[in-house]
PDB file of C-alpha atoms in Angstrom:
ATOM      1  CA  MET I  22       4.923  21.202  11.366  1.00 94.00           C
ATOM      2  CA  ARG I  23       1.475  22.754  11.318  1.00 94.00           C
ATOM      3  CA  SER I  24      -0.310  22.296  14.652  1.00 95.00           C
ATOM      4  CA  ASP I  25      -3.246  20.349  13.142  1.00 96.00           C
ATOM      5  CA  ILE I  26      -1.026  17.699  11.554  1.00 98.00           C
ATOM      6  CA  ILE I  27      -1.396  15.169  14.364  1.00 98.00           C
ATOM      7  CA  PRO I  28      -2.587  11.559  14.638  1.00 97.00           C
ATOM      8  CA  GLY I  29      -6.307  11.264  14.057  1.00 97.00           C
ATOM      9  CA  ASN I  30      -6.562  14.307  11.784  1.00 98.00           C
ATOM     10  CA  VAL I  31      -6.684  14.245   7.977  1.00 98.00           C
ATOM     11  CA  PHE I  32      -3.549  15.054   5.982  1.00 98.00           C
ATOM     12  CA  PRO I  33      -3.983  17.549   3.099  1.00 98.00           C
ATOM     13  CA  ASP I  34      -4.837  15.972  -0.245  1.00 98.00           C
ATOM     14  CA  TYR I  35      -2.028  17.547  -2.271  1.00 97.00           C
ATOM     15  CA  GLU I  36      -2.066  17.398  -6.069  1.00 97.00           C
ATOM     16  CA  LEU I  37       1.379  17.376  -7.716  1.00 97.00           C
ATOM     17  CA  PRO I  38       3.074  16.039 -10.881  1.00 97.00           C
ATOM     18  CA  ASP I  39       4.725  12.635 -10.535  1.00 95.00           C
ATOM     19  CA  HIS I  40       7.955  11.334 -12.087  1.00 93.00           C
ATOM     20  CA  THR I  41       6.108  10.850 -15.414  1.00 94.00           C
ATOM     21  CA  SER I  42       4.757  14.450 -15.297  1.00 94.00           C
ATOM     22  CA  THR I  43       1.248  13.141 -14.607  1.00 96.00           C
ATOM     23  CA  VAL I  44      -0.603  15.209 -11.996  1.00 96.00           C
ATOM     24  CA  ARG I  45      -1.686  12.939  -9.136  1.00 96.00           C
ATOM     25  CA  ARG I  46      -3.672  13.384  -5.926  1.00 96.00           C
ATOM     26  CA  LEU I  47      -2.523  11.690  -2.721  1.00 97.00           C
ATOM     27  CA  SER I  48      -6.000  10.257  -2.154  1.00 97.00           C
ATOM     28  CA  GLU I  49      -5.970   8.724  -5.645  1.00 96.00           C
ATOM     29  CA  LEU I  50      -2.581   7.111  -5.028  1.00 97.00           C
ATOM     30  CA  GLN I  51      -3.664   5.812  -1.631  1.00 97.00           C
ATOM     31  CA  GLY I  52      -6.954   4.243  -2.656  1.00 94.00           C
ATOM     32  CA  ARG I  53      -8.361   2.066   0.135  1.00 93.00           C
ATOM     33  CA  ASP I  54      -4.968   1.103   1.556  1.00 96.00           C
ATOM     34  CA  PRO I  55      -2.594   2.374   4.231  1.00 97.00           C
ATOM     35  CA  LEU I  56      -0.034   4.815   2.845  1.00 98.00           C
ATOM     36  CA  ILE I  57       3.598   5.449   3.768  1.00 98.00           C
ATOM     37  CA  LEU I  58       4.316   9.072   2.846  1.00 98.00           C
ATOM     38  CA  THR I  59       7.849  10.452   2.859  1.00 98.00           C
ATOM     39  CA  LEU I  60       8.453  14.205   2.646  1.00 98.00           C
ATOM     40  CA  ALA I  61      12.027  14.261   1.396  1.00 97.00           C
ATOM     41  CA  ARG I  62      14.799  16.827   1.075  1.00 96.00           C
ATOM     42  CA  GLY I  63      15.633  15.554  -2.398  1.00 95.00           C
ATOM     43  CA  ASN I  64      18.255  13.792  -4.446  1.00 96.00           C
ATOM     44  CA  TYR I  65      21.196  15.784  -3.022  1.00 96.00           C
ATOM     45  CA  CYS I  66      20.814  14.347   0.508  1.00 97.00           C
ATOM     46  CA  PRO I  67      22.588  11.048   1.326  1.00 97.00           C
ATOM     47  CA  LYS I  68      20.251  10.469   4.279  1.00 97.00           C
ATOM     48  CA  GLU I  69      17.317  10.398   1.863  1.00 97.00           C
ATOM     49  CA  HIS I  70      19.105   7.813  -0.234  1.00 97.00           C
ATOM     50  CA  GLN I  71      19.672   5.581   2.780  1.00 97.00           C
ATOM     51  CA  GLN I  72      16.047   5.773   3.908  1.00 97.00           C
ATOM     52  CA  HIS I  73      14.642   5.163   0.440  1.00 98.00           C
ATOM     53  CA  LEU I  74      17.093   2.360  -0.317  1.00 98.00           C
ATOM     54  CA  GLU I  75      15.746   0.564   2.774  1.00 97.00           C
ATOM     55  CA  LEU I  76      12.159   1.112   1.652  1.00 97.00           C
ATOM     56  CA  ALA I  77      13.013  -0.156  -1.843  1.00 97.00           C
ATOM     57  CA  ALA I  78      14.677  -3.263  -0.395  1.00 97.00           C
ATOM     58  CA  HIS I  79      11.504  -4.092   1.532  1.00 97.00           C
ATOM     59  CA  TYR I  80       9.063  -3.005  -1.160  1.00 97.00           C
ATOM     60  CA  PRO I  81       8.055  -6.599  -2.053  1.00 96.00           C
ATOM     61  CA  LYS I  82       6.711  -7.034   1.501  1.00 96.00           C
ATOM     62  CA  ILE I  83       4.978  -3.652   1.439  1.00 96.00           C
ATOM     63  CA  ASN I  84       3.402  -4.465  -1.914  1.00 95.00           C
ATOM     64  CA  VAL I  85       1.913  -7.831  -0.903  1.00 95.00           C
ATOM     65  CA  ALA I  86       0.572  -6.217   2.289  1.00 95.00           C
ATOM     66  CA  TYR I  87      -1.800  -3.972   0.305  1.00 94.00           C
ATOM     67  CA  THR I  88       0.110  -0.829   1.341  1.00 97.00           C
ATOM     68  CA  GLN I  89       1.069   2.148  -0.834  1.00 97.00           C
ATOM     69  CA  ILE I  90       4.111   4.445  -0.753  1.00 98.00           C
ATOM     70  CA  VAL I  91       4.462   8.008  -2.057  1.00 98.00           C
ATOM     71  CA  THR I  92       7.502  10.285  -1.875  1.00 98.00           C
ATOM     72  CA  ILE I  93       7.256  14.081  -2.227  1.00 98.00           C
ATOM     73  CA  ALA I  94      10.466  16.030  -2.826  1.00 97.00           C
ATOM     74  CA  THR I  95      11.336  19.601  -3.797  1.00 96.00           C
ATOM     75  CA  ASP I  96      13.364  18.390  -6.786  1.00 95.00           C
ATOM     76  CA  ASP I  97      12.551  19.442 -10.329  1.00 95.00           C
ATOM     77  CA  HIS I  98      11.291  16.809 -12.744  1.00 95.00           C
ATOM     78  CA  HIS I  99      14.616  15.448 -14.043  1.00 96.00           C
ATOM     79  CA  THR I 100      16.326  15.483 -10.654  1.00 96.00           C
ATOM     80  CA  LEU I 101      13.316  13.671  -9.198  1.00 96.00           C
ATOM     81  CA  GLN I 102      13.613  10.969 -11.860  1.00 96.00           C
ATOM     82  CA  GLU I 103      17.309  10.569 -11.002  1.00 96.00           C
ATOM     83  CA  PHE I 104      16.480  10.316  -7.282  1.00 97.00           C
ATOM     84  CA  ARG I 105      13.813   7.648  -7.874  1.00 97.00           C
ATOM     85  CA  SER I 106      15.992   5.646 -10.240  1.00 96.00           C
ATOM     86  CA  SER I 107      19.096   5.781  -8.031  1.00 96.00           C
ATOM     87  CA  VAL I 108      17.316   4.161  -5.080  1.00 97.00           C
ATOM     88  CA  GLY I 109      15.447   1.579  -7.179  1.00 96.00           C
ATOM     89  CA  ALA I 110      12.016   2.816  -6.103  1.00 96.00           C
ATOM     90  CA  GLN I 111       8.893   1.302  -7.676  1.00 94.00           C
ATOM     91  CA  TRP I 112       6.391   3.781  -6.253  1.00 97.00           C
ATOM     92  CA  PRO I 113       5.341   7.306  -7.301  1.00 97.00           C
ATOM     93  CA  PHE I 114       7.602  10.273  -6.602  1.00 97.00           C
ATOM     94  CA  LEU I 115       5.900  13.680  -6.681  1.00 98.00           C
ATOM     95  CA  SER I 116       7.749  16.867  -7.615  1.00 97.00           C
ATOM     96  CA  ASP I 117       7.210  20.079  -5.635  1.00 96.00           C
ATOM     97  CA  PRO I 118       9.870  22.606  -6.718  1.00 96.00           C
ATOM     98  CA  GLY I 119       7.447  25.424  -5.881  1.00 96.00           C
ATOM     99  CA  ARG I 120       7.586  24.355  -2.183  1.00 97.00           C
ATOM    100  CA  ILE I 121       3.779  24.149  -1.940  1.00 97.00           C
ATOM    101  CA  VAL I 122       3.900  21.418   0.704  1.00 98.00           C
ATOM    102  CA  GLN I 123       6.830  23.005   2.537  1.00 97.00           C
ATOM    103  CA  GLN I 124       5.016  26.323   2.906  1.00 97.00           C
ATOM    104  CA  ASP I 125       1.579  24.886   3.605  1.00 97.00           C
ATOM    105  CA  LEU I 126       2.856  22.642   6.405  1.00 98.00           C
ATOM    106  CA  GLY I 127       5.393  25.137   7.766  1.00 97.00           C
ATOM    107  CA  ILE I 128       8.337  22.749   7.436  1.00 98.00           C
ATOM    108  CA  GLN I 129      11.004  24.878   5.757  1.00 97.00           C
ATOM    109  CA  GLU I 130      14.465  23.659   6.739  1.00 97.00           C
ATOM    110  CA  TYR I 131      15.817  27.173   7.348  1.00 96.00           C
ATOM    111  CA  THR I 132      19.250  25.813   8.347  1.00 97.00           C
ATOM    112  CA  ASP I 133      19.883  24.924   4.670  1.00 96.00           C
ATOM    113  CA  PRO I 134      19.262  28.127   2.681  1.00 95.00           C
ATOM    114  CA  GLU I 135      21.222  26.755  -0.291  1.00 95.00           C
ATOM    115  CA  HIS I 136      18.721  23.978  -1.063  1.00 95.00           C
ATOM    116  CA  ASN I 137      15.712  25.333   0.822  1.00 96.00           C
ATOM    117  CA  PRO I 138      14.239  21.844   1.364  1.00 97.00           C
ATOM    118  CA  MET I 139      11.452  20.546   3.556  1.00 96.00           C
ATOM    119  CA  ILE I 140      12.277  19.248   7.010  1.00 98.00           C
ATOM    120  CA  PRO I 141      12.056  15.525   6.269  1.00 98.00           C
ATOM    121  CA  HIS I 142       9.048  13.719   7.680  1.00 98.00           C
ATOM    122  CA  THR I 143       7.609  10.241   7.299  1.00 98.00           C
ATOM    123  CA  LEU I 144       3.927   9.602   7.939  1.00 98.00           C
ATOM    124  CA  VAL I 145       1.754   6.507   8.047  1.00 98.00           C
ATOM    125  CA  LEU I 146      -1.738   7.346   6.830  1.00 98.00           C
ATOM    126  CA  LYS I 147      -4.861   5.232   7.138  1.00 97.00           C
ATOM    127  CA  PRO I 148      -7.433   5.318   4.301  1.00 96.00           C
ATOM    128  CA  GLY I 149      -8.917   8.768   3.836  1.00 97.00           C
ATOM    129  CA  LEU I 150      -5.435  10.231   4.545  1.00 98.00           C
ATOM    130  CA  VAL I 151      -6.097   9.889   8.285  1.00 98.00           C
ATOM    131  CA  ILE I 152      -2.809  10.348  10.133  1.00 98.00           C
ATOM    132  CA  HIS I 153      -1.705   7.328  12.171  1.00 98.00           C
ATOM    133  CA  SER I 154       1.891   8.268  12.994  1.00 98.00           C
ATOM    134  CA  ILE I 155       4.452  10.980  12.214  1.00 98.00           C
ATOM    135  CA  TYR I 156       8.275  10.897  12.297  1.00 98.00           C
ATOM    136  CA  ASN I 157      10.516  13.979  12.121  1.00 98.00           C
ATOM    137  CA  GLY I 158      13.622  13.027  10.139  1.00 97.00           C
ATOM    138  CA  TYR I 159      15.761  16.144  10.495  1.00 97.00           C
ATOM    139  CA  TRP I 160      18.193  13.891  12.337  1.00 97.00           C
ATOM    140  CA  PHE I 161      18.548  10.502  10.675  1.00 97.00           C
ATOM    141  CA  TRP I 162      17.692   8.518  13.816  1.00 97.00           C
ATOM    142  CA  GLY I 163      14.374  10.334  13.908  1.00 97.00           C
ATOM    143  CA  ARG I 164      13.330   8.457  10.797  1.00 98.00           C
ATOM    144  CA  PRO I 165      11.464   5.167  11.096  1.00 98.00           C
ATOM    145  CA  SER I 166      13.183   1.919  10.256  1.00 97.00           C
ATOM    146  CA  PHE I 167      11.256  -0.578   8.181  1.00 96.00           C
ATOM    147  CA  TYR I 168      10.402  -2.402  11.403  1.00 97.00           C
ATOM    148  CA  ASP I 169       9.044   0.768  13.002  1.00 98.00           C
ATOM    149  CA  LEU I 170       6.782   1.066   9.964  1.00 98.00           C
ATOM    150  CA  TRP I 171       5.835  -2.612  10.258  1.00 97.00           C
ATOM    151  CA  HIS I 172       4.718  -2.004  13.850  1.00 98.00           C
ATOM    152  CA  ASP I 173       2.672   1.053  12.802  1.00 98.00           C
ATOM    153  CA  LEU I 174       1.149  -0.687   9.797  1.00 98.00           C
ATOM    154  CA  ARG I 175       0.184  -3.726  11.862  1.00 97.00           C
ATOM    155  CA  ALA I 176      -1.756  -1.494  14.244  1.00 97.00           C
ATOM    156  CA  ALA I 177      -3.287   0.611  11.457  1.00 97.00           C
ATOM    157  CA  THR I 178      -4.296  -2.391   9.358  1.00 96.00           C
ATOM    158  CA  ALA I 179      -5.917  -4.083  12.354  1.00 96.00           C
ATOM    159  CA  GLU I 180      -8.037  -0.955  12.780  1.00 95.00           C
ATOM    160  CA  ILE I 181      -9.188  -0.636   9.175  1.00 94.00           C
ATOM    161  CA  ARG I 182      -9.638  -4.254   8.050  1.00 94.00           C
ATOM    162  CA  PRO I 183     -12.795  -5.859   9.497  1.00 92.00           C
ATOM    163  CA  ASP I 184     -11.415  -9.277   8.507  1.00 92.00           C
ATOM    164  CA  TRP I 185      -8.093  -8.796  10.349  1.00 93.00           C
ATOM    165  CA  ASP I 186      -9.074 -11.671  12.660  1.00 92.00           C
ATOM    166  CA  LEU I 187     -11.289 -14.242  10.969  1.00 91.00           C
ATOM    167  CA  SER I 188     -12.349 -15.547  14.386  1.00 92.00           C
ATOM    168  CA  THR I 189     -14.116 -12.248  15.146  1.00 93.00           C
ATOM    169  CA  PRO I 190     -17.733 -13.062  16.133  1.00 93.00           C
ATOM    170  CA  GLY I 191     -20.122 -12.632  13.234  1.00 91.00           C
ATOM    171  CA  LEU I 192     -17.586 -12.835  10.400  1.00 89.00           C
ATOM    172  CA  ARG I 193     -18.155 -16.508   9.588  1.00 92.00           C
ATOM    173  CA  GLU I 194     -21.903 -16.015   9.728  1.00 90.00           C
ATOM    174  CA  ALA I 195     -21.631 -13.062   7.336  1.00 89.00           C
ATOM    175  CA  TRP I 196     -19.492 -15.107   4.942  1.00 89.00           C
ATOM    176  CA  ASP I 197     -21.886 -18.061   4.969  1.00 89.00           C
ATOM    177  CA  ALA I 198     -24.810 -15.694   4.376  1.00 86.00           C
ATOM    178  CA  GLY I 199     -23.092 -14.292   1.277  1.00 85.00           C
ATOM    179  CA  ASP I 200     -22.259 -10.924   2.863  1.00 86.00           C
ATOM    180  CA  TYR I 201     -18.714 -10.219   1.680  1.00 87.00           C
ATOM    181  CA  SER I 202     -18.684  -6.514   2.581  1.00 84.00           C
ATOM    182  CA  LYS I 203     -16.302  -7.095   5.508  1.00 89.00           C
ATOM    183  CA  PHE I 204     -13.793  -9.164   3.505  1.00 88.00           C
ATOM    184  CA  HIS I 205     -11.010  -7.252   1.775  1.00 83.00           C
ATOM    185  CA  GLY I 206     -10.892  -7.982  -1.939  1.00 80.00           C
ATOM    186  CA  TRP I 207     -14.067 -10.044  -1.959  1.00 83.00           C
ATOM    187  CA  ASP I 208     -16.140  -6.892  -1.407  1.00 73.00           C
ATOM    188  CA  GLN I 209     -14.926  -5.567  -4.778  1.00 74.00           C
ATOM    189  CA  ARG I 210     -15.659  -8.656  -6.863  1.00 72.00           C
ATOM    190  CA  PRO I 211     -18.656  -8.731  -9.229  1.00 69.00           C
ATOM    191  CA  ALA I 212     -21.619 -10.701  -7.933  1.00 61.00           C
ATOM    192  CA  GLU I 213     -21.379 -13.378 -10.634  1.00 60.00           C
ATOM    193  CA  SER I 214     -17.850 -14.299  -9.543  1.00 61.00           C
ATOM    194  CA  MET I 215     -18.641 -14.745  -5.849  1.00 60.00           C
ATOM    195  CA  PRO I 216     -17.858 -18.170  -4.373  1.00 60.00           C
ATOM    196  CA  ALA I 217     -20.460 -20.568  -3.089  1.00 56.00           C
ATOM    197  CA  SER I 218     -20.638 -20.691   0.707  1.00 51.00           C
ATOM    198  CA  LEU I 219     -18.723 -23.426   2.426  1.00 45.00           C
ATOM    199  CA  CYS I 220     -20.570 -26.572   3.423  1.00 43.00           C
ATOM    200  CA  VAL I 221     -21.318 -26.876   7.118  1.00 45.00           C
ATOM    201  CA  ALA I 222     -20.050 -30.143   8.615  1.00 42.00           C
ATOM    202  CA  GLY I 223     -20.001 -31.687   5.129  1.00 44.00           C
ATOM    203  CA  GLN I 224     -23.731 -31.197   4.627  1.00 40.00           C
ATOM    204  CA  PRO I 225     -24.583 -29.396   1.373  1.00 40.00           C
ATOM    205  CA  THR I 226     -26.969 -26.465   1.625  1.00 40.00           C
ATOM    206  CA  ARG I 227     -28.784 -24.540  -1.069  1.00 39.00           C
ATOM    207  CA  GLU I 228     -25.877 -22.076  -1.201  1.00 42.00           C
ATOM    208  CA  CYS I 229     -23.227 -24.781  -1.220  1.00 43.00           C
ATOM    209  CA  HIS I 230     -22.856 -26.300  -4.685  1.00 38.00           C
ATOM    210  CA  ARG I 231     -20.067 -28.681  -3.690  1.00 37.00           C
ATOM    211  CA  ARG I 232     -17.564 -26.921  -5.911  1.00 39.00           C
ATOM    212  CA  ARG I 233     -13.890 -27.615  -5.854  1.00 38.00           C
ATOM    213  CA  PRO I 234     -11.805 -25.027  -3.945  1.00 41.00           C
ATOM    214  CA  GLY I 235     -10.898 -22.222  -6.309  1.00 45.00           C
ATOM    215  CA  ALA I 236     -13.608 -23.081  -8.844  1.00 42.00           C
ATOM    216  CA  ASP I 237     -14.814 -19.508  -8.711  1.00 47.00           C
ATOM    217  CA  GLY I 238     -11.420 -18.089  -9.574  1.00 48.00           C
ATOM    218  CA  PRO I 239      -8.642 -16.755  -7.352  1.00 50.00           C
ATOM    219  CA  GLY I 240      -9.443 -15.185  -4.028  1.00 51.00           C
ATOM    220  CA  PRO I 241      -8.158 -11.768  -2.979  1.00 51.00           C
ATOM    221  CA  HIS I 242      -4.807 -13.203  -1.854  1.00 53.00           C
ATOM    222  CA  GLN I 243      -4.207 -15.366  -4.946  1.00 51.00           C
ATOM    223  CA  ARG I 244      -2.949 -14.701  -8.437  1.00 47.00           C
ATOM    224  CA  GLU I 245      -4.698 -16.382 -11.343  1.00 46.00           C
ATOM    225  CA  GLN I 246      -2.435 -18.856 -13.135  1.00 47.00           C
ATOM    226  CA  PRO I 247      -2.843 -19.839 -16.782  1.00 47.00           C
ATOM    227  CA  ALA I 248      -4.038 -23.374 -17.389  1.00 45.00           C
ATOM    228  CA  ARG I 249      -1.299 -25.750 -18.487  1.00 50.00           C
ATOM    229  CA  GLU I 250      -1.506 -29.115 -20.220  1.00 46.00           C
ATOM    230  CA  HIS I 251       1.218 -31.741 -20.237  1.00 45.00           C
ATOM    231  CA  PRO I 252       2.917 -31.928 -23.667  1.00 48.00           C
ATOM    232  CA  ALA I 253       2.224 -35.658 -23.900  1.00 44.00           C
ATOM    233  CA  ALA I 254      -1.469 -35.083 -23.357  1.00 43.00           C
ATOM    234  CA  ALA I 255      -1.566 -32.408 -26.031  1.00 45.00           C
ATOM    235  CA  ALA I 256       0.160 -34.718 -28.529  1.00 46.00           C
ATOM    236  CA  ALA I 257      -2.257 -37.559 -27.856  1.00 43.00           C
ATOM    237  CA  GLY I 258      -5.229 -35.491 -28.930  1.00 46.00           C
ATOM    238  CA  PRO I 259      -8.621 -35.288 -27.183  1.00 43.00           C
ATOM    239  CA  VAL I 260      -9.278 -37.875 -24.501  1.00 38.00           C
ATOM    240  CA  LEU I 261     -12.252 -38.745 -22.356  1.00 38.00           C
ATOM    241  CA  ARG I 262     -11.845 -37.412 -18.854  1.00 40.00           C
ATOM    242  CA  ARG I 263     -13.411 -39.221 -15.927  1.00 39.00           C
ATOM    243  CA  HIS I 264     -15.340 -36.892 -13.622  1.00 40.00           C
ATOM    244  CA  LEU I 265     -14.430 -37.917 -10.122  1.00 38.00           C
ATOM    245  CA  PRO I 266     -16.876 -37.288  -7.266  1.00 41.00           C
ATOM    246  CA  ILE I 267     -16.185 -34.042  -5.432  1.00 38.00           C
TER     247      ILE I 267
END
């Protein structure tokens, strides 16, 4: 591996076609989230299947944790599609049959001249493609388990999310003052959808409009649910609804 590919440095922002033949940049796929990046030998290798089957099995956890995954392999387009489908992956696979990444990083697996793959590596990248950890997977036990990745992602997420610990001094004051810049998800919402500040000790303030929880729509960790009405109520037609005190 190239000598500058170490924790704390920035990983190259490669641009390659994905499994749909759409050219994608790593930085675009990462967005503002941590990224698990696997540099894979390709579909022919059973070790790759085992690693990616484990990632696919735990993908629901990775997904709800605001974390992205990308796999780069030296397979051609159709072989890459077969690889992705066979492991049940739901994340982008990028095709690099020209060995751009292999040559740029200096990770040719010269012990396999038949396939000429990359030496497998797994990296955890913080936003901005900043390297947090690197695993050399030439031998299978060099690859991270899902729980190794969990440990890395816990540490990385604690570094990059200002609201990791809501008891951090100043966070509550910022929230009550309407400064949502340190709160993941809330900092991306349009101003008109921002929630009213919470009441302090039950005393309404100018910012606190005594709204019901959730009146401003779902928060960053909620999914909006469609409104439902009981069939009996719908059949009965319009009724007067009593507005209870909040």
